[in-house]
PDB file of C-alpha atoms in Angstrom:
ATOM      1  CA  UNK A   1     -21.269  22.282   5.606  1.00  0.00           C
ATOM      2  CA  UNK A   2     -22.227  20.068   2.723  1.00  0.00           C
ATOM      3  CA  UNK A   3     -21.889  21.328  -0.613  1.00  0.00           C
ATOM      4  CA  UNK A   4     -24.571  19.625  -2.910  1.00  0.00           C
ATOM      5  CA  UNK A   5     -23.479  18.756  -6.497  1.00  0.00           C
ATOM      6  CA  UNK A   6     -26.335  18.557  -9.328  1.00  0.00           C
ATOM      7  CA  UNK A   7     -25.495  16.497 -12.403  1.00  0.00           C
ATOM      8  CA  UNK A   8     -26.316  17.741 -15.534  1.00  0.00           C
ATOM      9  CA  UNK A   9     -26.522  14.870 -18.397  1.00  0.00           C
ATOM     10  CA  UNK A  10     -23.564  16.906 -20.000  1.00  0.00           C
ATOM     11  CA  UNK A  11     -21.420  16.240 -16.581  1.00  0.00           C
ATOM     12  CA  UNK A  12     -22.375  12.275 -16.449  1.00  0.00           C
ATOM     13  CA  UNK A  13     -21.240  11.956 -19.961  1.00  0.00           C
ATOM     14  CA  UNK A  14     -18.162  13.719 -19.484  1.00  0.00           C
ATOM     15  CA  UNK A  15     -17.317  11.276 -16.207  1.00  0.00           C
ATOM     16  CA  UNK A  16     -17.716   8.603 -19.487  1.00  0.00           C
ATOM     17  CA  UNK A  17     -14.842  10.387 -21.428  1.00  0.00           C
ATOM     18  CA  UNK A  18     -10.697   8.539 -20.952  1.00  0.00           C
ATOM     19  CA  UNK A  19      -8.438  10.709 -19.006  1.00  0.00           C
ATOM     20  CA  UNK A  20      -4.959  11.034 -20.281  1.00  0.00           C
ATOM     21  CA  UNK A  21      -2.601   8.463 -18.771  1.00  0.00           C
ATOM     22  CA  UNK A  22      -0.294  10.737 -17.185  1.00  0.00           C
ATOM     23  CA  UNK A  23      -2.902  12.820 -15.148  1.00  0.00           C
ATOM     24  CA  UNK A  24      -3.881   9.171 -13.825  1.00  0.00           C
ATOM     25  CA  UNK A  25      -0.363   8.901 -12.162  1.00  0.00           C
ATOM     26  CA  UNK A  26       0.601  12.808 -11.713  1.00  0.00           C
ATOM     27  CA  UNK A  27      -2.822  14.003  -9.957  1.00  0.00           C
ATOM     28  CA  UNK A  28      -3.282  12.982  -6.455  1.00  0.00           C
ATOM     29  CA  UNK A  29      -4.958   9.876  -5.834  1.00  0.00           C
ATOM     30  CA  UNK A  30      -8.369   9.812  -7.853  1.00  0.00           C
ATOM     31  CA  UNK A  31     -11.798  11.124  -5.273  1.00  0.00           C
ATOM     32  CA  UNK A  32     -14.337  11.778  -6.710  1.00  0.00           C
ATOM     33  CA  UNK A  33     -16.051  15.707  -6.582  1.00  0.00           C
ATOM     34  CA  UNK A  34     -19.519  14.775  -5.604  1.00  0.00           C
ATOM     35  CA  UNK A  35     -20.048  14.788  -2.184  1.00  0.00           C
ATOM     36  CA  UNK A  36     -23.515  13.860  -2.815  1.00  0.00           C
ATOM     37  CA  UNK A  37     -25.451  11.677  -5.276  1.00  0.00           C
ATOM     38  CA  UNK A  38     -27.649  13.502  -7.250  1.00  0.00           C
ATOM     39  CA  UNK A  39     -30.232  12.184 -10.097  1.00  0.00           C
ATOM     40  CA  UNK A  40     -28.522  11.659 -13.331  1.00  0.00           C
ATOM     41  CA  UNK A  41     -31.480  12.925 -14.977  1.00  0.00           C
ATOM     42  CA  UNK A  42     -31.568  16.412 -12.836  1.00  0.00           C
ATOM     43  CA  UNK A  43     -34.105  15.266 -10.762  1.00  0.00           C
ATOM     44  CA  UNK A  44     -33.348  15.403  -6.832  1.00  0.00           C
ATOM     45  CA  UNK A  45     -34.279  13.216  -3.872  1.00  0.00           C
ATOM     46  CA  UNK A  46     -34.017  14.329  -0.325  1.00  0.00           C
ATOM     47  CA  UNK A  47     -32.765  10.603   0.988  1.00  0.00           C
ATOM     48  CA  UNK A  48     -30.037  11.525  -1.314  1.00  0.00           C
ATOM     49  CA  UNK A  49     -28.920  13.726   1.529  1.00  0.00           C
ATOM     50  CA  UNK A  50     -27.684  11.208   3.425  1.00  0.00           C
ATOM     51  CA  UNK A  51     -25.399   9.704   1.529  1.00  0.00           C
ATOM     52  CA  UNK A  52     -21.372  10.864   1.050  1.00  0.00           C
ATOM     53  CA  UNK A  53     -19.922   9.094  -1.927  1.00  0.00           C
ATOM     54  CA  UNK A  54     -16.544   8.491  -2.814  1.00  0.00           C
ATOM     55  CA  UNK A  55     -15.059   6.802  -5.285  1.00  0.00           C
ATOM     56  CA  UNK A  56     -10.938   6.233  -4.594  1.00  0.00           C
ATOM     57  CA  UNK A  57      -8.729   4.893  -6.967  1.00  0.00           C
ATOM     58  CA  UNK A  58      -5.526   2.410  -6.901  1.00  0.00           C
ATOM     59  CA  UNK A  59      -3.353   2.852  -9.954  1.00  0.00           C
ATOM     60  CA  UNK A  60      -0.913  -0.284  -9.593  1.00  0.00           C
ATOM     61  CA  UNK A  61      -4.248  -2.602  -9.899  1.00  0.00           C
ATOM     62  CA  UNK A  62      -6.394   0.067 -11.398  1.00  0.00           C
ATOM     63  CA  UNK A  63      -9.018  -1.312  -8.799  1.00  0.00           C
ATOM     64  CA  UNK A  64     -11.663   1.494  -7.363  1.00  0.00           C
ATOM     65  CA  UNK A  65     -12.478   1.573  -3.757  1.00  0.00           C
ATOM     66  CA  UNK A  66     -15.887   3.213  -2.995  1.00  0.00           C
ATOM     67  CA  UNK A  67     -16.860   4.748   0.045  1.00  0.00           C
ATOM     68  CA  UNK A  68     -19.998   5.121   1.558  1.00  0.00           C
ATOM     69  CA  UNK A  69     -21.567   6.719   4.254  1.00  0.00           C
ATOM     70  CA  UNK A  70     -25.263   7.912   6.453  1.00  0.00           C
ATOM     71  CA  UNK A  71     -24.012  11.632   6.745  1.00  0.00           C
ATOM     72  CA  UNK A  72     -27.670  12.164   8.367  1.00  0.00           C
ATOM     73  CA  UNK A  73     -26.739   9.422  11.467  1.00  0.00           C
ATOM     74  CA  UNK A  74     -25.372  11.095  14.399  1.00  0.00           C
ATOM     75  CA  UNK A  75     -22.538   8.038  14.412  1.00  0.00           C
ATOM     76  CA  UNK A  76     -22.014   8.923  10.764  1.00  0.00           C
ATOM     77  CA  UNK A  77     -21.591   4.955   9.884  1.00  0.00           C
ATOM     78  CA  UNK A  78     -19.215   4.252   6.543  1.00  0.00           C
ATOM     79  CA  UNK A  79     -18.183   1.237   4.701  1.00  0.00           C
ATOM     80  CA  UNK A  80     -15.708   0.564   2.078  1.00  0.00           C
ATOM     81  CA  UNK A  81     -15.907  -1.600  -0.549  1.00  0.00           C
ATOM     82  CA  UNK A  82     -12.817  -3.269  -2.139  1.00  0.00           C
ATOM     83  CA  UNK A  83     -10.152  -1.700  -0.132  1.00  0.00           C
ATOM     84  CA  UNK A  84      -6.504  -2.166  -1.206  1.00  0.00           C
ATOM     85  CA  UNK A  85      -3.904  -2.805   1.281  1.00  0.00           C
ATOM     86  CA  UNK A  86      -1.655  -0.279  -0.363  1.00  0.00           C
ATOM     87  CA  UNK A  87      -3.868   3.078  -0.119  1.00  0.00           C
ATOM     88  CA  UNK A  88      -5.543   1.904   3.727  1.00  0.00           C
ATOM     89  CA  UNK A  89      -3.749   4.824   5.054  1.00  0.00           C
ATOM     90  CA  UNK A  90      -5.228   7.492   2.253  1.00  0.00           C
ATOM     91  CA  UNK A  91      -8.724   6.114   2.846  1.00  0.00           C
ATOM     92  CA  UNK A  92      -8.350   6.102   7.039  1.00  0.00           C
ATOM     93  CA  UNK A  93      -7.190   9.842   6.075  1.00  0.00           C
ATOM     94  CA  UNK A  94     -10.295  10.494   4.374  1.00  0.00           C
ATOM     95  CA  UNK A  95     -12.408   8.981   6.701  1.00  0.00           C
ATOM     96  CA  UNK A  96     -11.202  10.535   9.750  1.00  0.00           C
ATOM     97  CA  UNK A  97     -10.936  14.358   7.911  1.00  0.00           C
ATOM     98  CA  UNK A  98     -14.657  13.471   7.086  1.00  0.00           C
ATOM     99  CA  UNK A  99     -15.674  12.427  10.847  1.00  0.00           C
ATOM    100  CA  UNK A 100     -16.735   9.627   9.763  1.00  0.00           C
ATOM    101  CA  UNK A 101     -17.136   6.239  11.668  1.00  0.00           C
ATOM    102  CA  UNK A 102     -15.505   3.111   9.688  1.00  0.00           C
ATOM    103  CA  UNK A 103     -18.211   0.104  10.065  1.00  0.00           C
ATOM    104  CA  UNK A 104     -17.602  -2.308   7.261  1.00  0.00           C
ATOM    105  CA  UNK A 105     -14.908  -3.089   4.729  1.00  0.00           C
ATOM    106  CA  UNK A 106     -16.269  -5.324   2.468  1.00  0.00           C
ATOM    107  CA  UNK A 107     -15.227  -7.469  -0.327  1.00  0.00           C
ATOM    108  CA  UNK A 108     -16.892  -8.077  -3.871  1.00  0.00           C
ATOM    109  CA  UNK A 109     -14.978 -11.470  -4.598  1.00  0.00           C
ATOM    110  CA  UNK A 110     -11.776 -12.549  -3.900  1.00  0.00           C
ATOM    111  CA  UNK A 111      -8.873 -10.608  -5.740  1.00  0.00           C
ATOM    112  CA  UNK A 112      -6.339 -12.012  -7.467  1.00  0.00           C
ATOM    113  CA  UNK A 113      -4.916  -9.262  -8.584  1.00  0.00           C
ATOM    114  CA  UNK A 114      -4.226  -7.252  -5.536  1.00  0.00           C
ATOM    115  CA  UNK A 115      -4.260  -7.939  -1.826  1.00  0.00           C
ATOM    116  CA  UNK A 116      -6.967  -6.691   0.076  1.00  0.00           C
ATOM    117  CA  UNK A 117      -6.919  -3.977   2.664  1.00  0.00           C
ATOM    118  CA  UNK A 118      -9.824  -5.513   4.581  1.00  0.00           C
ATOM    119  CA  UNK A 119      -7.383  -7.305   7.386  1.00  0.00           C
ATOM    120  CA  UNK A 120      -5.473  -4.488   7.370  1.00  0.00           C
ATOM    121  CA  UNK A 121      -7.576  -1.910   8.319  1.00  0.00           C
ATOM    122  CA  UNK A 122      -8.763  -4.512  10.870  1.00  0.00           C
ATOM    123  CA  UNK A 123      -5.950  -3.629  13.045  1.00  0.00           C
ATOM    124  CA  UNK A 124      -6.070  -0.172  12.763  1.00  0.00           C
ATOM    125  CA  UNK A 125      -9.626   0.656  13.715  1.00  0.00           C
ATOM    126  CA  UNK A 126     -10.825  -0.942  16.585  1.00  0.00           C
ATOM    127  CA  UNK A 127     -14.042  -2.907  15.850  1.00  0.00           C
ATOM    128  CA  UNK A 128     -14.790  -3.093  11.530  1.00  0.00           C
ATOM    129  CA  UNK A 129     -16.343  -6.101  10.430  1.00  0.00           C
ATOM    130  CA  UNK A 130     -14.884  -7.507   7.165  1.00  0.00           C
ATOM    131  CA  UNK A 131     -17.794  -8.353   4.943  1.00  0.00           C
ATOM    132  CA  UNK A 132     -17.679 -11.043   1.857  1.00  0.00           C
ATOM    133  CA  UNK A 133     -20.091 -13.649   0.302  1.00  0.00           C
ATOM    134  CA  UNK A 134     -20.077 -16.740   2.332  1.00  0.00           C
ATOM    135  CA  UNK A 135     -19.384 -18.890  -1.211  1.00  0.00           C
ATOM    136  CA  UNK A 136     -16.171 -16.879  -1.648  1.00  0.00           C
ATOM    137  CA  UNK A 137     -14.747 -19.417   0.719  1.00  0.00           C
ATOM    138  CA  UNK A 138     -12.308 -16.786   2.558  1.00  0.00           C
ATOM    139  CA  UNK A 139     -12.737 -15.825   6.396  1.00  0.00           C
ATOM    140  CA  UNK A 140     -14.039 -12.699   7.439  1.00  0.00           C
ATOM    141  CA  UNK A 141     -16.416 -11.539   9.831  1.00  0.00           C
ATOM    142  CA  UNK A 142     -19.249 -11.470   8.350  1.00  0.00           C
ATOM    143  CA  UNK A 143     -21.024 -13.506   5.627  1.00  0.00           C
ATOM    144  CA  UNK A 144     -23.336 -12.513   3.563  1.00  0.00           C
ATOM    145  CA  UNK A 145     -25.719 -14.309   1.423  1.00  0.00           C
ATOM    146  CA  UNK A 146     -27.902 -13.437  -2.120  1.00  0.00           C
ATOM    147  CA  UNK A 147     -31.250 -11.512  -0.661  1.00  0.00           C
ATOM    148  CA  UNK A 148     -29.357 -10.026   2.679  1.00  0.00           C
ATOM    149  CA  UNK A 149     -28.562  -6.261   3.350  1.00  0.00           C
ATOM    150  CA  UNK A 150     -25.844  -4.944   4.760  1.00  0.00           C
ATOM    151  CA  UNK A 151     -27.234  -0.874   7.102  1.00  0.00           C
ATOM    152  CA  UNK A 152     -25.017   2.180   7.528  1.00  0.00           C
ATOM    153  CA  UNK A 153     -27.265   3.860   9.175  1.00  0.00           C
ATOM    154  CA  UNK A 154     -30.506   4.897   7.175  1.00  0.00           C
ATOM    155  CA  UNK A 155     -29.189   3.216   4.160  1.00  0.00           C
ATOM    156  CA  UNK A 156     -28.885  -0.123   3.182  1.00  0.00           C
ATOM    157  CA  UNK A 157     -27.003  -2.613   0.319  1.00  0.00           C
ATOM    158  CA  UNK A 158     -28.206  -5.179  -1.051  1.00  0.00           C
ATOM    159  CA  UNK A 159     -26.264  -8.500  -1.432  1.00  0.00           C
ATOM    160  CA  UNK A 160     -26.564  -9.366  -5.094  1.00  0.00           C
ATOM    161  CA  UNK A 161     -25.120 -13.022  -6.161  1.00  0.00           C
ATOM    162  CA  UNK A 162     -23.772 -12.557  -9.421  1.00  0.00           C
ATOM    163  CA  UNK A 163     -20.912 -16.034  -9.969  1.00  0.00           C
ATOM    164  CA  UNK A 164     -18.822 -16.456 -12.800  1.00  0.00           C
ATOM    165  CA  UNK A 165     -15.825 -14.546 -13.186  1.00  0.00           C
ATOM    166  CA  UNK A 166     -15.366 -16.603  -9.452  1.00  0.00           C
ATOM    167  CA  UNK A 167     -17.622 -18.667  -7.826  1.00  0.00           C
ATOM    168  CA  UNK A 168     -18.043 -16.830  -4.694  1.00  0.00           C
ATOM    169  CA  UNK A 169     -19.116 -12.761  -6.738  1.00  0.00           C
ATOM    170  CA  UNK A 170     -21.511 -10.330  -5.585  1.00  0.00           C
ATOM    171  CA  UNK A 171     -22.729  -7.208  -6.299  1.00  0.00           C
ATOM    172  CA  UNK A 172     -23.614  -4.892  -4.121  1.00  0.00           C
ATOM    173  CA  UNK A 173     -26.911  -2.643  -4.717  1.00  0.00           C
ATOM    174  CA  UNK A 174     -28.509   0.844  -3.235  1.00  0.00           C
ATOM    175  CA  UNK A 175     -31.306   0.285  -1.339  1.00  0.00           C
ATOM    176  CA  UNK A 176     -34.734   0.994  -3.468  1.00  0.00           C
ATOM    177  CA  UNK A 177     -37.144   3.308  -2.216  1.00  0.00           C
ATOM    178  CA  UNK A 178     -37.930   6.477  -1.634  1.00  0.00           C
ATOM    179  CA  UNK A 179     -35.915   6.896   1.205  1.00  0.00           C
ATOM    180  CA  UNK A 180     -32.853   5.557  -0.471  1.00  0.00           C
ATOM    181  CA  UNK A 181     -30.925   7.619  -2.400  1.00  0.00           C
ATOM    182  CA  UNK A 182     -31.552   7.853  -6.345  1.00  0.00           C
ATOM    183  CA  UNK A 183     -30.756   6.359  -9.020  1.00  0.00           C
ATOM    184  CA  UNK A 184     -29.908   3.673  -7.416  1.00  0.00           C
ATOM    185  CA  UNK A 185     -25.873   2.512  -7.536  1.00  0.00           C
ATOM    186  CA  UNK A 186     -24.341  -0.901  -8.546  1.00  0.00           C
ATOM    187  CA  UNK A 187     -20.757  -1.762  -7.088  1.00  0.00           C
ATOM    188  CA  UNK A 188     -20.555  -5.045  -9.711  1.00  0.00           C
ATOM    189  CA  UNK A 189     -16.980  -5.894  -8.494  1.00  0.00           C
ATOM    190  CA  UNK A 190     -15.677  -8.098 -11.809  1.00  0.00           C
ATOM    191  CA  UNK A 191     -18.922  -9.399 -12.778  1.00  0.00           C
ATOM    192  CA  UNK A 192     -19.813  -6.057 -15.627  1.00  0.00           C
ATOM    193  CA  UNK A 193     -16.744  -3.807 -15.840  1.00  0.00           C
ATOM    194  CA  UNK A 194     -17.476  -0.535 -18.484  1.00  0.00           C
ATOM    195  CA  UNK A 195     -17.623  -1.528 -21.660  1.00  0.00           C
ATOM    196  CA  UNK A 196     -16.597  -5.596 -20.604  1.00  0.00           C
ATOM    197  CA  UNK A 197     -16.826  -8.125 -18.037  1.00  0.00           C
ATOM    198  CA  UNK A 198     -13.818 -10.186 -15.187  1.00  0.00           C
ATOM    199  CA  UNK A 199     -12.579 -13.628 -16.855  1.00  0.00           C
ATOM    200  CA  UNK A 200     -13.916 -16.390 -16.283  1.00  0.00           C
ATOM    201  CA  UNK A 201     -10.911 -18.974 -16.969  1.00  0.00           C
ATOM    202  CA  UNK A 202      -9.701 -19.600 -12.737  1.00  0.00           C
ATOM    203  CA  UNK A 203     -11.103 -19.470  -9.390  1.00  0.00           C
ATOM    204  CA  UNK A 204     -13.842 -21.539 -10.205  1.00  0.00           C
ATOM    205  CA  UNK A 205     -15.039 -19.068 -13.093  1.00  0.00           C
ATOM    206  CA  UNK A 206     -17.747 -19.825 -15.139  1.00  0.00           C
ATOM    207  CA  UNK A 207     -18.576 -17.567 -18.908  1.00  0.00           C
ATOM    208  CA  UNK A 208     -22.476 -19.729 -18.453  1.00  0.00           C
ATOM    209  CA  UNK A 209     -22.717 -18.308 -14.695  1.00  0.00           C
ATOM    210  CA  UNK A 210     -21.628 -15.020 -15.656  1.00  0.00           C
ATOM    211  CA  UNK A 211     -23.654 -14.228 -18.816  1.00  0.00           C
ATOM    212  CA  UNK A 212     -26.730 -15.753 -16.361  1.00  0.00           C
ATOM    213  CA  UNK A 213     -25.607 -13.489 -13.522  1.00  0.00           C
ATOM    214  CA  UNK A 214     -26.100 -10.273 -15.891  1.00  0.00           C
ATOM    215  CA  UNK A 215     -29.004 -11.428 -18.606  1.00  0.00           C
ATOM    216  CA  UNK A 216     -32.676 -12.022 -17.430  1.00  0.00           C
ATOM    217  CA  UNK A 217     -33.349 -15.583 -16.916  1.00  0.00           C
ATOM    218  CA  UNK A 218     -37.039 -16.284 -15.045  1.00  0.00           C
ATOM    219  CA  UNK A 219     -35.478 -19.651 -13.223  1.00  0.00           C
ATOM    220  CA  UNK A 220     -32.394 -17.707 -11.609  1.00  0.00           C
ATOM    221  CA  UNK A 221     -33.679 -16.058  -9.153  1.00  0.00           C
ATOM    222  CA  UNK A 222     -30.704 -16.639  -6.521  1.00  0.00           C
ATOM    223  CA  UNK A 223     -28.609 -14.260  -9.293  1.00  0.00           C
ATOM    224  CA  UNK A 224     -29.469 -10.840  -8.984  1.00  0.00           C
ATOM    225  CA  UNK A 225     -29.231 -10.321 -13.596  1.00  0.00           C
ATOM    226  CA  UNK A 226     -27.721  -6.866 -13.188  1.00  0.00           C
ATOM    227  CA  UNK A 227     -29.495  -5.976 -16.594  1.00  0.00           C
ATOM    228  CA  UNK A 228     -32.730  -6.285 -14.847  1.00  0.00           C
ATOM    229  CA  UNK A 229     -32.039  -3.248 -12.732  1.00  0.00           C
ATOM    230  CA  UNK A 230     -33.575  -0.254 -13.471  1.00  0.00           C
ATOM    231  CA  UNK A 231     -31.436   1.422 -16.913  1.00  0.00           C
ATOM    232  CA  UNK A 232     -30.520   4.509 -15.199  1.00  0.00           C
ATOM    233  CA  UNK A 233     -28.736   2.100 -12.166  1.00  0.00           C
ATOM    234  CA  UNK A 234     -24.899   3.698 -11.910  1.00  0.00           C
ATOM    235  CA  UNK A 235     -22.521   1.002 -12.174  1.00  0.00           C
ATOM    236  CA  UNK A 236     -19.413   0.806 -10.649  1.00  0.00           C
ATOM    237  CA  UNK A 237     -16.774  -1.422 -11.049  1.00  0.00           C
ATOM    238  CA  UNK A 238     -13.661  -2.711  -9.219  1.00  0.00           C
ATOM    239  CA  UNK A 239     -11.630  -2.187 -12.028  1.00  0.00           C
ATOM    240  CA  UNK A 240     -11.166   0.050 -15.141  1.00  0.00           C
ATOM    241  CA  UNK A 241      -8.333  -0.213 -17.922  1.00  0.00           C
ATOM    242  CA  UNK A 242      -8.909   2.601 -19.722  1.00  0.00           C
ATOM    243  CA  UNK A 243      -9.510   5.537 -17.855  1.00  0.00           C
ATOM    244  CA  UNK A 244     -13.192   5.160 -17.610  1.00  0.00           C
ATOM    245  CA  UNK A 245     -14.729   5.887 -14.086  1.00  0.00           C
ATOM    246  CA  UNK A 246     -18.871   4.859 -14.718  1.00  0.00           C
ATOM    247  CA  UNK A 247     -21.807   3.805 -16.701  1.00  0.00           C
ATOM    248  CA  UNK A 248     -24.911   2.633 -16.303  1.00  0.00           C
ATOM    249  CA  UNK A 249     -26.974  -0.743 -17.025  1.00  0.00           C
ATOM    250  CA  UNK A 250     -28.539   0.705 -19.842  1.00  0.00           C
ATOM    251  CA  UNK A 251     -25.307   1.598 -21.348  1.00  0.00           C
ATOM    252  CA  UNK A 252     -23.817  -0.982 -21.168  1.00  0.00           C
ATOM    253  CA  UNK A 253     -27.005  -3.096 -22.069  1.00  0.00           C
ATOM    254  CA  UNK A 254     -26.668  -1.367 -25.181  1.00  0.00           C
ATOM    255  CA  UNK A 255     -22.779  -0.846 -25.859  1.00  0.00           C
ATOM    256  CA  UNK A 256     -21.302  -3.766 -23.614  1.00  0.00           C
ATOM    257  CA  UNK A 257     -19.132  -5.418 -26.341  1.00  0.00           C
ATOM    258  CA  UNK A 258     -19.023  -8.910 -24.722  1.00  0.00           C
ATOM    259  CA  UNK A 259     -22.403  -9.035 -22.709  1.00  0.00           C
ATOM    260  CA  UNK A 260     -24.686  -7.608 -26.029  1.00  0.00           C
ATOM    261  CA  UNK A 261     -23.459 -11.053 -27.328  1.00  0.00           C
ATOM    262  CA  UNK A 262     -26.185 -14.332 -27.129  1.00  0.00           C
ATOM    263  CA  UNK A 263     -24.638 -16.492 -24.831  1.00  0.00           C
ATOM    264  CA  UNK A 264     -22.912 -19.026 -27.095  1.00  0.00           C
ATOM    265  CA  UNK A 265     -20.938 -16.305 -28.903  1.00  0.00           C
ATOM    266  CA  UNK A 266     -20.255 -14.073 -25.226  1.00  0.00           C
ATOM    267  CA  UNK A 267     -18.727 -18.258 -24.577  1.00  0.00           C
ATOM    268  CA  UNK A 268     -17.147 -18.301 -27.277  1.00  0.00           C
ATOM    269  CA  UNK A 269     -16.023 -14.680 -26.384  1.00  0.00           C
ATOM    270  CA  UNK A 270     -14.487 -15.582 -23.337  1.00  0.00           C
ATOM    271  CA  UNK A 271     -13.039 -19.177 -24.261  1.00  0.00           C
ATOM    272  CA  UNK A 272     -10.387 -17.643 -26.500  1.00  0.00           C
ATOM    273  CA  UNK A 273      -9.382 -13.976 -24.702  1.00  0.00           C
ATOM    274  CA  UNK A 274      -5.637 -15.896 -24.128  1.00  0.00           C
ATOM    275  CA  UNK A 275      -4.947 -13.966 -21.068  1.00  0.00           C
ATOM    276  CA  UNK A 276      -2.265 -14.098 -18.856  1.00  0.00           C
ATOM    277  CA  UNK A 277      -2.749 -14.858 -15.185  1.00  0.00           C
ATOM    278  CA  UNK A 278      -2.601 -11.418 -13.264  1.00  0.00           C
ATOM    279  CA  UNK A 279       0.982 -11.257 -12.075  1.00  0.00           C
ATOM    280  CA  UNK A 280      -0.124 -10.912  -8.531  1.00  0.00           C
ATOM    281  CA  UNK A 281      -1.865 -13.379  -8.499  1.00  0.00           C
ATOM    282  CA  UNK A 282       0.293 -16.068  -6.418  1.00  0.00           C
ATOM    283  CA  UNK A 283       0.695 -13.654  -3.958  1.00  0.00           C
ATOM    284  CA  UNK A 284      -2.628 -12.209  -3.547  1.00  0.00           C
ATOM    285  CA  UNK A 285      -5.198 -15.020  -3.841  1.00  0.00           C
ATOM    286  CA  UNK A 286      -3.692 -17.130   0.020  1.00  0.00           C
ATOM    287  CA  UNK A 287      -3.735 -13.695   1.690  1.00  0.00           C
ATOM    288  CA  UNK A 288      -7.194 -12.863   0.478  1.00  0.00           C
ATOM    289  CA  UNK A 289      -8.500 -16.171   1.440  1.00  0.00           C
ATOM    290  CA  UNK A 290      -7.877 -15.056   4.994  1.00  0.00           C
ATOM    291  CA  UNK A 291      -8.795 -11.584   5.008  1.00  0.00           C
ATOM    292  CA  UNK A 292      -5.716  -9.780   3.438  1.00  0.00           C
ATOM    293  CA  UNK A 293      -3.556 -10.978   6.190  1.00  0.00           C
ATOM    294  CA  UNK A 294      -0.526 -12.846   4.760  1.00  0.00           C
ATOM    295  CA  UNK A 295       1.409 -13.762   8.385  1.00  0.00           C
ATOM    296  CA  UNK A 296      -1.680 -14.628  10.801  1.00  0.00           C
ATOM    297  CA  UNK A 297      -0.669 -16.074  14.603  1.00  0.00           C
ATOM    298  CA  UNK A 298      -1.290 -19.360  15.251  1.00  0.00           C
ATOM    299  CA  UNK A 299      -4.211 -20.746  16.787  1.00  0.00           C
ATOM    300  CA  UNK A 300      -4.726 -23.263  19.578  1.00  0.00           C
ATOM    301  CA  UNK A 301      -5.674 -26.306  18.729  1.00  0.00           C
TER     302      UNK A 301
END
């Protein structure tokens, strides 16, 4: 039996209230309570009953991993977005408990602050395919490009290039149309964070590109331009450091302290962040360029 949770507007706003730091550490790993997505404004869609959704949290790198599955399909196919190596066993336990079949392990970009779990997942679940944007330069089973779709059952994610944090960043957006869950969901990686955005000072990052990946530019059809999505589109980032879980396009258009500025002001902000490099960068980058497997068997010439 599947329990349907209907969000009220108040419940949605409460999701944006910071949690106490202590509760993050002492509670079980963060798992979003709703199993089915309903419209934030209270209207429902029959297609929403197809989608099982979980938001999971890895506290050391403050990384969110997202589980999506089509539970109306006989095989209950599922995918993970931005899995972390340290929480692979937790994720697989949940997938098995829910009776899902993991098909894809996907990354929004080559991460510098943790080792991806895609390689480890492939060793534990035969047939799972790793997915990443071709422009990332990383190894994977399936390379995707802007405009493609990744399907699980009757649900699909649109692949939208959003470079800027790195040269190979992508946002995965749930499908458009009456047969897809509404409101839409955008898994933005580090391109748009809740009330922030990813840094642009390494891995081919570029503040110009990041700004153009977010704001409407008629000549840039090869980028998503996140702020052109419907305002009620739910934004789920790859990280959060302040206890937030979800936002919307409309909220970030109004309240994001960096992305609400004009381009030149934004570039000045980004060039003066003076952030230290991620402490895991020397381990994470080499591993993530080979799908998260650091010790690959030698290949014959």
